[in-house]
XYZ file of N, CA, C and O in Angstrom:
664
model
N -8.125 25.846 29.137
C -8.309 25.239 27.951
C -7.823 23.848 27.929
O -6.543 23.537 27.977
N -8.741 22.574 27.770
C -7.815 21.177 27.814
C -7.519 21.170 25.961
O -8.070 21.754 25.497
N -6.639 20.040 25.968
C -6.110 19.623 24.668
C -7.276 19.460 23.969
O -7.481 19.973 22.606
N -8.214 18.656 24.347
C -9.443 18.360 23.455
C -9.987 19.391 23.170
O -10.632 19.378 21.884
N -10.287 20.586 23.543
C -11.099 21.633 23.334
C -10.264 22.721 22.526
O -10.865 23.737 22.234
N -9.206 22.745 22.634
C -8.163 23.660 21.711
C -8.648 23.706 20.404
O -9.270 22.936 19.862
N -8.337 24.994 19.965
C -8.809 25.313 18.397
C -7.756 24.700 17.745
O -6.904 25.077 17.879
N -8.030 24.049 16.303
C -6.977 23.739 15.621
C -7.157 24.328 14.259
O -8.272 24.826 13.672
N -6.170 25.114 13.993
C -6.088 26.063 12.735
C -5.808 25.178 11.750
O -4.826 24.572 11.596
N -6.414 25.688 10.383
C -6.013 24.922 9.053
C -4.780 25.162 8.830
O -4.172 26.364 8.981
N -4.054 24.241 8.467
C -2.583 24.373 7.728
C -2.736 24.244 6.331
O -3.339 23.397 5.465
N -2.045 25.264 5.471
C -1.918 25.343 4.307
C -1.331 23.837 3.568
O -0.709 23.281 4.123
N -1.756 23.436 2.274
C -1.264 22.046 1.771
C 0.190 22.234 1.921
O 0.910 21.186 1.884
N 0.657 23.302 1.279
C 2.118 23.189 1.074
C 2.849 23.122 2.387
O 3.960 22.910 2.448
N 2.545 24.077 3.109
C 3.266 24.011 4.565
C 2.959 22.474 5.242
O 3.833 22.228 5.749
N 1.916 21.773 5.237
C 1.887 20.551 5.628
C 2.786 19.598 4.926
O 3.271 18.682 5.446
N 2.661 19.764 3.528
C 3.877 18.963 2.874
C 5.318 19.088 3.257
O 5.712 18.240 3.430
N 5.538 20.479 3.458
C 6.867 20.630 3.983
C 7.209 20.080 5.291
O 8.393 19.268 5.447
N 6.136 20.125 6.204
C 6.343 19.624 7.395
C 6.931 17.882 7.368
O 7.316 17.357 8.018
N 5.860 17.275 6.574
C 5.903 15.984 6.418
C 7.292 15.580 5.711
O 7.836 14.550 5.991
N 7.796 16.389 5.078
C 8.963 16.263 3.881
C 10.063 16.036 5.139
O 11.112 15.483 4.682
N 9.972 16.522 6.225
C 10.985 16.417 7.192
C 11.206 14.964 7.903
O 12.135 14.712 8.745
N 10.213 14.175 7.673
C 10.284 12.925 8.424
C 11.000 11.997 7.284
O 10.406 11.782 6.185
N 11.893 11.329 7.602
C 12.568 10.361 7.054
C 11.808 9.158 6.930
O 11.192 8.793 7.852
N 11.778 8.463 5.752
C 10.808 7.317 5.476
C 11.770 6.173 4.652
O 12.198 6.754 3.594
N 11.463 5.063 4.923
C 11.840 4.074 3.902
C 11.046 4.067 2.635
O 9.938 4.415 2.847
N 11.581 3.712 1.722
C 10.477 3.882 0.345
C 10.306 2.218 0.096
O 11.089 1.212 -0.066
N 9.143 1.895 -0.296
C 8.547 0.684 -0.665
C 7.765 0.673 -2.017
O 7.352 2.095 -2.466
N 7.579 -0.124 -2.469
C 6.796 -0.330 -3.783
C 5.718 -1.435 -3.499
O 6.208 -2.769 -3.023
N 4.372 -1.123 -3.355
C 3.134 -1.876 -3.175
C 2.810 -2.750 -4.618
O 2.595 -1.688 -5.524
N 2.535 -3.891 -4.839
C 1.949 -4.163 -6.047
C 0.853 -5.042 -5.596
O 0.895 -6.024 -4.636
N 0.258 -5.559 -6.599
C -1.015 -6.389 -6.756
C -1.130 -6.707 -8.172
O -0.613 -6.272 -9.114
N -2.274 -7.620 -8.131
C -2.853 -8.052 -9.522
C -4.363 -7.766 -9.654
O -5.057 -7.847 -8.489
N -5.060 -7.144 -10.596
C -6.556 -7.101 -10.766
C -7.196 -8.271 -11.091
O -6.456 -9.526 -11.125
N -8.362 -8.491 -11.378
C -9.219 -9.601 -11.462
C -8.758 -10.178 -12.677
O -8.962 -11.400 -12.899
N -8.106 -9.378 -13.729
C -7.990 -9.942 -15.202
C -6.278 -10.308 -15.104
O -5.940 -10.825 -15.943
N -5.684 -10.187 -13.467
C -4.257 -10.733 -13.835
C -3.151 -9.732 -14.083
O -2.052 -9.902 -13.983
N -3.634 -8.372 -14.382
C -2.877 -7.417 -14.861
C -1.979 -6.884 -13.476
O -2.730 -6.578 -12.577
N -1.024 -6.765 -13.676
C -0.129 -6.040 -12.115
C -0.362 -4.651 -12.149
O -0.299 -4.017 -13.181
N -0.651 -4.107 -11.092
C -0.495 -2.765 -10.624
C 0.633 -2.389 -9.425
O 0.726 -3.273 -8.737
N 1.046 -1.208 -9.399
C 2.066 -1.056 -8.241
C 2.181 0.538 -8.151
O 1.848 1.201 -9.200
N 2.659 0.886 -6.980
C 2.820 2.432 -6.636
C 3.925 2.388 -5.586
O 4.373 1.314 -4.768
N 4.924 3.517 -5.773
C 5.731 3.710 -4.784
C 4.933 4.287 -3.549
O 4.301 5.310 -3.706
N 5.542 4.247 -2.231
C 5.049 4.737 -0.865
C 6.085 4.794 0.234
O 7.162 4.295 0.051
N 5.869 5.948 0.911
C 6.479 6.199 2.063
C 5.986 5.990 3.111
O 6.082 6.112 4.357
N 4.564 5.782 2.991
C 3.713 5.716 4.218
C 3.220 4.393 4.097
O 2.360 3.617 3.973
N 4.348 3.491 4.992
C 4.438 2.320 5.337
C 4.922 1.973 6.639
O 5.790 2.519 7.019
N 4.138 1.176 7.609
C 4.687 0.569 8.637
C 4.056 -0.394 9.245
O 3.083 -1.056 8.689
N 4.856 -1.317 10.248
C 4.336 -2.517 10.839
C 3.161 -1.537 11.613
O 3.242 -0.809 12.457
N 1.983 -2.719 12.009
C 1.057 -2.312 12.742
C 1.046 -3.318 13.994
O 0.597 -2.778 15.022
N 1.090 -4.526 13.953
C 1.151 -5.591 14.890
C 1.812 -6.804 14.619
O 2.248 -7.177 13.673
N 2.660 -7.426 15.787
C 3.345 -8.726 15.586
C 2.256 -10.060 15.710
O 2.639 -10.983 14.889
N 1.268 -9.931 16.444
C 0.560 -11.087 16.711
C -0.922 -10.509 16.305
O -1.764 -9.695 17.214
N -1.626 -10.626 15.192
C -1.210 -11.379 14.160
C -0.210 -10.238 13.415
O -0.104 -8.975 13.442
N 0.775 -10.788 12.455
C 1.640 -10.012 11.860
C 0.909 -8.884 10.813
O 0.335 -9.254 9.746
N 0.750 -7.582 10.989
C 0.186 -6.859 10.227
C 0.980 -5.687 9.844
O 1.842 -5.007 10.625
N 0.947 -5.086 8.421
C 1.365 -4.005 8.181
C 0.351 -2.906 7.571
O -0.735 -3.286 7.387
N 0.673 -1.783 7.275
C -0.327 -0.883 6.487
C 0.366 -0.071 5.422
O 1.908 0.102 5.600
N -0.199 0.228 4.404
C 0.384 1.092 3.161
C -0.708 1.903 2.883
O -1.903 1.413 2.778
N -0.495 2.950 2.345
C -1.393 4.039 2.008
C -1.191 4.217 0.548
O -0.385 4.541 -0.082
N -2.532 4.164 -0.095
C -2.760 4.398 -1.542
C -3.694 5.394 -1.896
O -4.487 5.555 -1.359
N -3.030 6.579 -2.511
C -3.362 7.740 -2.932
C -4.859 7.343 -4.015
O -4.703 6.367 -4.874
N -5.871 8.002 -3.529
C -6.975 8.046 -4.593
C -6.391 8.221 -6.057
O -7.268 7.849 -6.671
N -5.729 9.094 -6.120
C -5.267 9.532 -7.527
C -4.487 8.763 -8.237
O -3.915 8.454 -9.381
N -3.833 7.451 -7.498
C -3.254 6.505 -8.047
C -3.740 5.516 -9.218
O -4.984 5.354 -9.224
N -3.034 5.268 -10.138
C -3.503 4.644 -11.425
C -4.024 2.919 -10.958
O -5.013 2.785 -11.581
N -3.328 2.833 -9.910
C -3.882 1.163 -9.514
C -4.969 1.416 -8.580
O -4.922 0.279 -7.831
N -5.396 2.494 -8.004
C -6.267 2.512 -6.904
C -7.361 1.361 -6.928
O -7.638 0.756 -5.938
N -7.907 1.515 -8.204
C -9.074 0.352 -8.023
C -8.647 -1.217 -7.839
O -9.167 -1.687 -7.095
N -7.478 -1.506 -8.125
C -6.990 -2.739 -8.252
C -6.699 -3.189 -6.631
O -7.155 -4.008 -6.221
N -6.242 -2.139 -6.079
C -6.080 -2.163 -4.710
C -7.478 -2.247 -3.683
O -7.301 -2.605 -2.590
N -8.273 -1.433 -4.190
C -9.676 -1.553 -3.262
C -10.190 -2.795 -3.673
O -11.245 -3.202 -2.736
N -9.646 -3.542 -4.564
C -10.639 -4.806 -4.907
C -10.041 -5.922 -4.568
O -10.282 -7.106 -4.484
N -8.462 -6.100 -4.438
C -7.416 -7.147 -4.470
C -7.884 -7.842 -3.021
O -8.378 -7.469 -2.070
N -7.696 -9.113 -3.182
C -7.530 -10.019 -1.807
C -6.203 -9.940 -1.263
O -5.850 -10.217 -0.001
N -5.122 -9.941 -2.113
C -3.795 -10.207 -1.663
C -2.838 -8.751 -2.284
O -3.449 -8.293 -3.573
N -1.720 -8.532 -1.999
C -0.605 -7.765 -2.287
C 0.552 -8.120 -1.962
O 0.725 -8.745 -0.751
N 1.420 -7.467 -2.317
C 2.979 -7.549 -1.878
C 3.400 -6.178 -1.760
O 2.999 -5.147 -2.226
N 4.524 -6.179 -0.754
C 5.380 -4.783 -0.466
C 6.521 -5.395 -0.475
O 7.138 -5.998 0.060
N 7.400 -4.381 -1.378
C 8.917 -4.592 -1.532
C 9.685 -3.457 -0.747
O 9.482 -2.418 -1.401
N 10.474 -3.543 0.148
C 11.147 -2.832 0.789
C 12.352 -2.459 0.096
O 13.318 -3.310 -0.347
N 12.662 -1.237 -0.660
C 13.810 -0.745 -1.671
C 15.102 -0.846 -0.986
O 15.352 -0.292 -0.096
N 16.334 -1.026 -1.906
C 17.563 -0.853 -1.618
C 17.988 0.376 -2.130
O 17.176 1.117 -2.720
N 19.085 0.886 -1.383
C 19.562 2.446 -1.571
C 19.798 2.318 -3.045
O 19.811 3.363 -3.877
N 20.196 1.378 -3.921
C 20.523 1.598 -5.314
C 19.190 1.107 -6.177
O 19.426 0.987 -7.416
N 18.154 1.050 -5.719
C 16.754 0.855 -6.745
C 15.793 2.455 -6.665
O 14.702 2.255 -6.574
N 16.542 3.548 -6.706
C 15.863 4.768 -6.944
C 15.179 4.792 -8.239
O 14.220 5.442 -8.097
N 15.769 4.328 -9.388
C 15.020 4.240 -10.403
C 13.695 3.489 -10.254
O 12.634 3.851 -11.270
N 13.784 2.419 -9.602
C 12.391 1.619 -9.353
C 11.586 2.783 -8.829
O 10.447 2.601 -9.134
N 12.068 3.162 -7.670
C 11.106 3.993 -6.976
C 10.418 5.223 -7.724
O 9.174 5.479 -7.804
N 11.273 5.709 -8.571
C 10.816 6.803 -9.624
C 9.722 6.349 -10.544
O 8.649 6.698 -10.789
N 10.093 5.171 -10.986
C 9.262 4.594 -12.048
C 7.753 4.301 -11.468
O 6.833 4.579 -12.091
N 7.835 3.493 -10.343
C 6.351 3.213 -9.799
C 5.948 4.476 -9.100
O 4.538 4.187 -8.711
N 6.666 5.578 -9.126
C 5.725 6.601 -8.657
C 5.012 7.487 -9.737
O 4.192 8.235 -9.242
N 5.409 7.235 -10.895
C 4.700 7.821 -11.910
C 3.494 6.926 -12.522
O 3.443 5.992 -12.732
N 2.623 7.973 -12.871
C 1.104 7.347 -13.469
C 1.333 6.805 -14.844
O 1.998 7.782 -15.621
N 0.875 5.801 -15.494
C 1.059 5.391 -16.804
C 2.253 4.908 -17.173
O 2.301 4.323 -18.264
N 3.267 4.908 -16.292
C 4.656 4.207 -16.803
C 4.584 2.939 -16.999
O 3.759 2.074 -16.359
N 5.394 2.345 -17.763
C 5.591 0.944 -17.960
C 6.524 0.490 -16.794
O 7.507 0.544 -16.760
N 5.560 0.318 -15.717
C 6.251 -0.047 -14.412
C 7.070 -1.373 -14.224
O 8.199 -1.684 -13.365
N 6.640 -2.495 -14.885
C 7.000 -3.666 -14.359
C 8.182 -4.310 -15.581
O 7.520 -5.309 -16.565
N 9.228 -3.996 -15.315
C 10.371 -4.430 -16.435
C 10.602 -5.652 -15.858
O 10.890 -6.065 -14.833
N 10.631 -6.751 -16.781
C 10.687 -8.241 -16.509
C 11.975 -8.462 -15.537
O 12.275 -9.360 -14.490
N 13.344 -7.759 -16.244
C 14.380 -7.786 -15.534
C 14.616 -7.570 -13.902
O 15.589 -7.577 -13.245
N 13.652 -6.447 -13.615
C 13.416 -6.006 -12.330
C 12.580 -6.417 -11.457
O 12.369 -6.222 -10.173
N 11.740 -7.359 -11.662
C 10.665 -8.130 -10.941
C 10.812 -9.588 -10.886
O 11.614 -10.124 -11.525
N 10.157 -9.854 -9.888
C 9.904 -11.472 -9.520
C 8.639 -11.568 -9.138
O 7.835 -10.771 -9.149
N 8.357 -12.966 -8.705
C 6.930 -13.023 -8.046
C 7.302 -13.631 -6.636
O 8.428 -14.300 -6.381
N 6.363 -13.432 -5.577
C 6.402 -13.897 -4.440
C 5.774 -15.456 -4.235
O 5.271 -15.602 -5.083
N 5.955 -15.778 -3.239
C 5.259 -17.312 -3.282
C 3.889 -17.545 -3.320
O 3.372 -18.359 -3.857
N 3.125 -16.312 -3.214
C 1.730 -16.012 -3.354
C 1.534 -15.816 -4.795
O 0.379 -15.258 -5.244
N 2.183 -15.470 -5.555
C 2.453 -14.763 -6.847
C 2.113 -13.778 -7.229
O 1.722 -13.664 -8.147
N 2.572 -13.226 -6.273
C 2.305 -11.475 -6.428
C 3.565 -10.989 -7.123
O 4.696 -11.454 -6.801
N 3.337 -9.815 -7.862
C 4.709 -9.222 -8.583
C 5.385 -8.472 -7.048
O 4.831 -8.033 -6.338
N 6.671 -8.519 -7.124
C 7.511 -7.938 -6.377
C 8.925 -7.410 -7.141
O 8.897 -8.007 -8.000
N 9.582 -6.530 -6.558
C 10.823 -6.068 -6.871
C 11.972 -7.048 -6.450
O 12.153 -7.567 -5.580
N 12.389 -7.625 -7.568
C 13.904 -8.409 -7.250
C 14.812 -7.937 -6.734
O 15.129 -6.504 -6.888
N 15.437 -8.575 -5.851
C 16.563 -7.930 -5.076
C 16.048 -7.038 -4.094
O 16.976 -6.321 -3.596
N 14.798 -6.708 -3.731
C 14.671 -5.801 -2.777
C 15.069 -6.225 -1.305
O 15.227 -7.312 -1.132
N 15.135 -5.345 -0.330
C 15.687 -5.817 0.911
C 14.768 -6.664 1.644
O 15.135 -7.912 2.386
N 13.450 -6.821 1.437
C 12.345 -7.625 1.938
C 11.288 -7.480 0.972
O 10.847 -6.569 0.337
N 10.632 -8.607 0.632
C 9.245 -8.855 0.235
C 8.301 -9.447 0.973
O 8.847 -10.564 1.763
N 7.111 -8.781 1.150
C 6.458 -9.167 2.064
C 4.907 -9.668 1.597
O 4.312 -8.818 0.796
N 4.514 -10.920 1.621
C 3.309 -11.136 0.871
C 2.236 -10.847 1.893
O 2.449 -11.263 3.055
N 1.244 -10.378 1.477
C 0.177 -9.845 2.286
C -1.424 -10.093 1.824
O -1.771 -10.211 0.779
N -2.305 -10.660 2.673
C -3.678 -10.984 2.618
C -4.244 -9.794 3.189
O -4.004 -9.250 4.097
N -5.318 -9.078 2.375
C -6.107 -8.120 2.757
C -6.763 -8.195 4.162
O -7.546 -9.371 4.291
N -6.510 -7.253 5.408
C -6.939 -7.629 6.734
C -8.272 -6.447 6.968
O -9.174 -6.640 7.110
N -7.766 -5.214 6.191
C -8.860 -4.527 6.507
C -8.392 -3.087 5.476
O -7.139 -3.175 5.015
N -9.459 -2.323 5.108
C -9.228 -1.156 4.431
C -10.107 0.069 5.113
O -11.159 -0.107 5.467
N -9.311 1.121 5.123
C -10.152 2.524 5.778
C -9.946 3.535 4.759
O -8.442 3.779 4.248
N -11.141 4.291 4.587
C -10.705 5.741 3.900
C -10.333 6.479 4.806
O -10.790 6.625 5.956
N -9.246 7.435 4.348
C -8.739 8.329 5.135
C -8.584 9.620 4.394
O -7.132 9.658 3.476
N -9.238 10.818 4.268
C -8.720 11.548 3.357
C -8.693 11.433 2.085
O -9.737 10.808 1.253
N -7.764 11.808 1.380
C -7.277 11.575 -0.131
C -6.529 9.930 -0.304
O -6.233 9.975 -1.433
N -6.301 9.411 0.796
C -5.745 8.033 0.733
C -6.968 6.832 1.234
O -7.508 6.925 1.813
N -6.488 5.690 0.731
C -7.156 4.456 1.493
C -5.974 3.849 2.269
O -4.715 3.777 1.700
N -6.162 3.502 3.517
C -5.350 2.813 4.226
C -5.387 1.334 4.214
O -6.772 0.798 4.418
N -4.567 0.645 3.768
C -4.745 -0.684 3.299
C -3.825 -1.603 4.319
O -2.704 -1.405 4.345
N -4.448 -2.188 4.921
C -3.777 -3.061 6.392
C -3.769 -4.535 5.742
O -4.589 -5.066 5.346
N -2.684 -5.089 5.755
C -2.345 -6.555 5.239
C -1.978 -7.370 6.515
O -0.978 -7.071 7.298
N -2.240 -8.413 6.473
C -2.041 -9.753 7.295
C -0.657 -10.168 6.596
O -0.895 -11.107 5.243
N 0.357 -10.336 7.083
C 1.870 -11.020 6.309
C 1.605 -12.434 6.362
O 1.672 -13.147 7.421
N 1.658 -13.054 5.146
C 1.881 -14.332 5.097
C 3.101 -14.761 4.821
O 3.439 -16.151 4.825
N 3.927 -14.445 4.427
C 5.274 -14.626 3.905
C 6.013 -13.569 3.897
O 5.880 -12.370 3.543
N 7.543 -13.798 4.205
C 8.396 -12.889 4.379
C 9.763 -13.325 3.545
O 10.330 -14.482 4.048
N 10.434 -12.513 2.581
C 11.466 -12.622 2.098
C 12.541 -11.762 2.468
O 12.344 -10.405 2.258
N 13.820 -11.878 3.072
C 14.661 -10.926 3.554
C 15.931 -10.924 2.981
O 16.367 -11.994 2.933
N 16.607 -9.930 2.630
C 17.995 -9.859 1.930
C 18.840 -8.965 2.794
O 18.148 -7.822 3.505
N 19.989 -9.026 2.747
C 20.834 -7.999 3.475
C 21.134 -6.712 2.402
O 21.063 -6.861 1.391
N 21.690 -5.759 2.950
C 21.697 -4.372 2.417
C 21.155 -3.326 3.070
O 20.565 -3.204 4.187
N 21.504 -2.047 2.454
C 21.134 -0.961 3.168
C 19.583 -0.131 2.436
O 19.741 -0.627 1.189
N 19.029 0.331 3.172
C 17.498 1.004 2.644
C 17.603 2.331 1.613
O 18.431 2.964 2.054
N 16.645 2.279 0.904
C 16.507 3.689 0.338
C 15.540 4.483 1.226
O 14.573 3.986 1.487
N 16.029 5.686 1.320
C 15.353 6.485 2.005
C 14.781 7.709 1.541
O 15.510 8.117 0.627
N 13.743 8.393 1.868
C 13.174 9.637 1.456
C 13.271 10.930 2.551
O 12.472 10.371 3.403
N 13.819 11.775 2.146
C 13.732 12.857 3.324
C 13.669 14.365 2.343
O 14.751 14.260 1.702
N 13.061 15.113 2.909
C 13.222 16.518 2.355
C 12.993 16.614 0.799
O 13.804 17.074 -0.044
N 11.908 15.507 0.154
C 11.607 15.655 -1.060
C 12.930 14.703 -1.995
O 12.927 15.149 -3.108
N 13.835 14.245 -1.634
C 14.928 13.540 -2.296
C 15.291 12.294 -1.663
O 14.932 12.029 -0.372
N 15.922 11.217 -2.415
C 16.195 10.017 -2.097
C 17.640 10.357 -1.401
O 18.393 10.994 -1.529
N 17.829 9.389 -0.354
C 18.869 9.639 0.434
C 19.477 7.997 0.795
O 18.561 7.283 0.742
N 20.652 8.021 1.601
C 21.219 6.805 1.864
C 21.816 7.012 3.130
O 22.034 7.829 3.825
N 21.706 5.908 4.025
C 22.320 5.884 5.117
C 23.809 5.825 5.624
O 24.105 5.178 4.848
N 24.326 6.714 6.441
C 25.673 6.564 6.643
C 25.833 5.409 7.491
O 25.454 5.380 8.557
N 27.131 4.548 7.431
C 27.319 3.791 8.392
C 27.848 4.428 9.768
O 28.159 5.342 9.805
């Protein structure tokens, strides 16, 4: 039997979540503004680079996210890669309905998108493509500006925030 013809057994949701929790990932906050100028954002670990030429990244937005509609309509968005001491920000942006955009913790990018102040990096992105995938939207962005700072990243592994050891 070839791999292409192999039978795939369904995996229980809890077992699948447990398996995915074993993969350590950096923590980001994706942000945008809706047509009325109101800011929206969410925490994600489903973020990665896609291409160097052109510079593309992707981030996945859950259909259940309160800002889902804003991300399906936006033309631009930003991604902030969080530092190890920004757990509170990650938790706040992971909650639905929370007052996420505290002025003392936010800044704007060159493209005037909201972003997390003092994040390891902030990427301004123009929407390149959107793909529906199960219960998420894959949002592909073409990076138009990058702001980088030194520091250690916030990491999520086994359902908890972690830091890297030197």
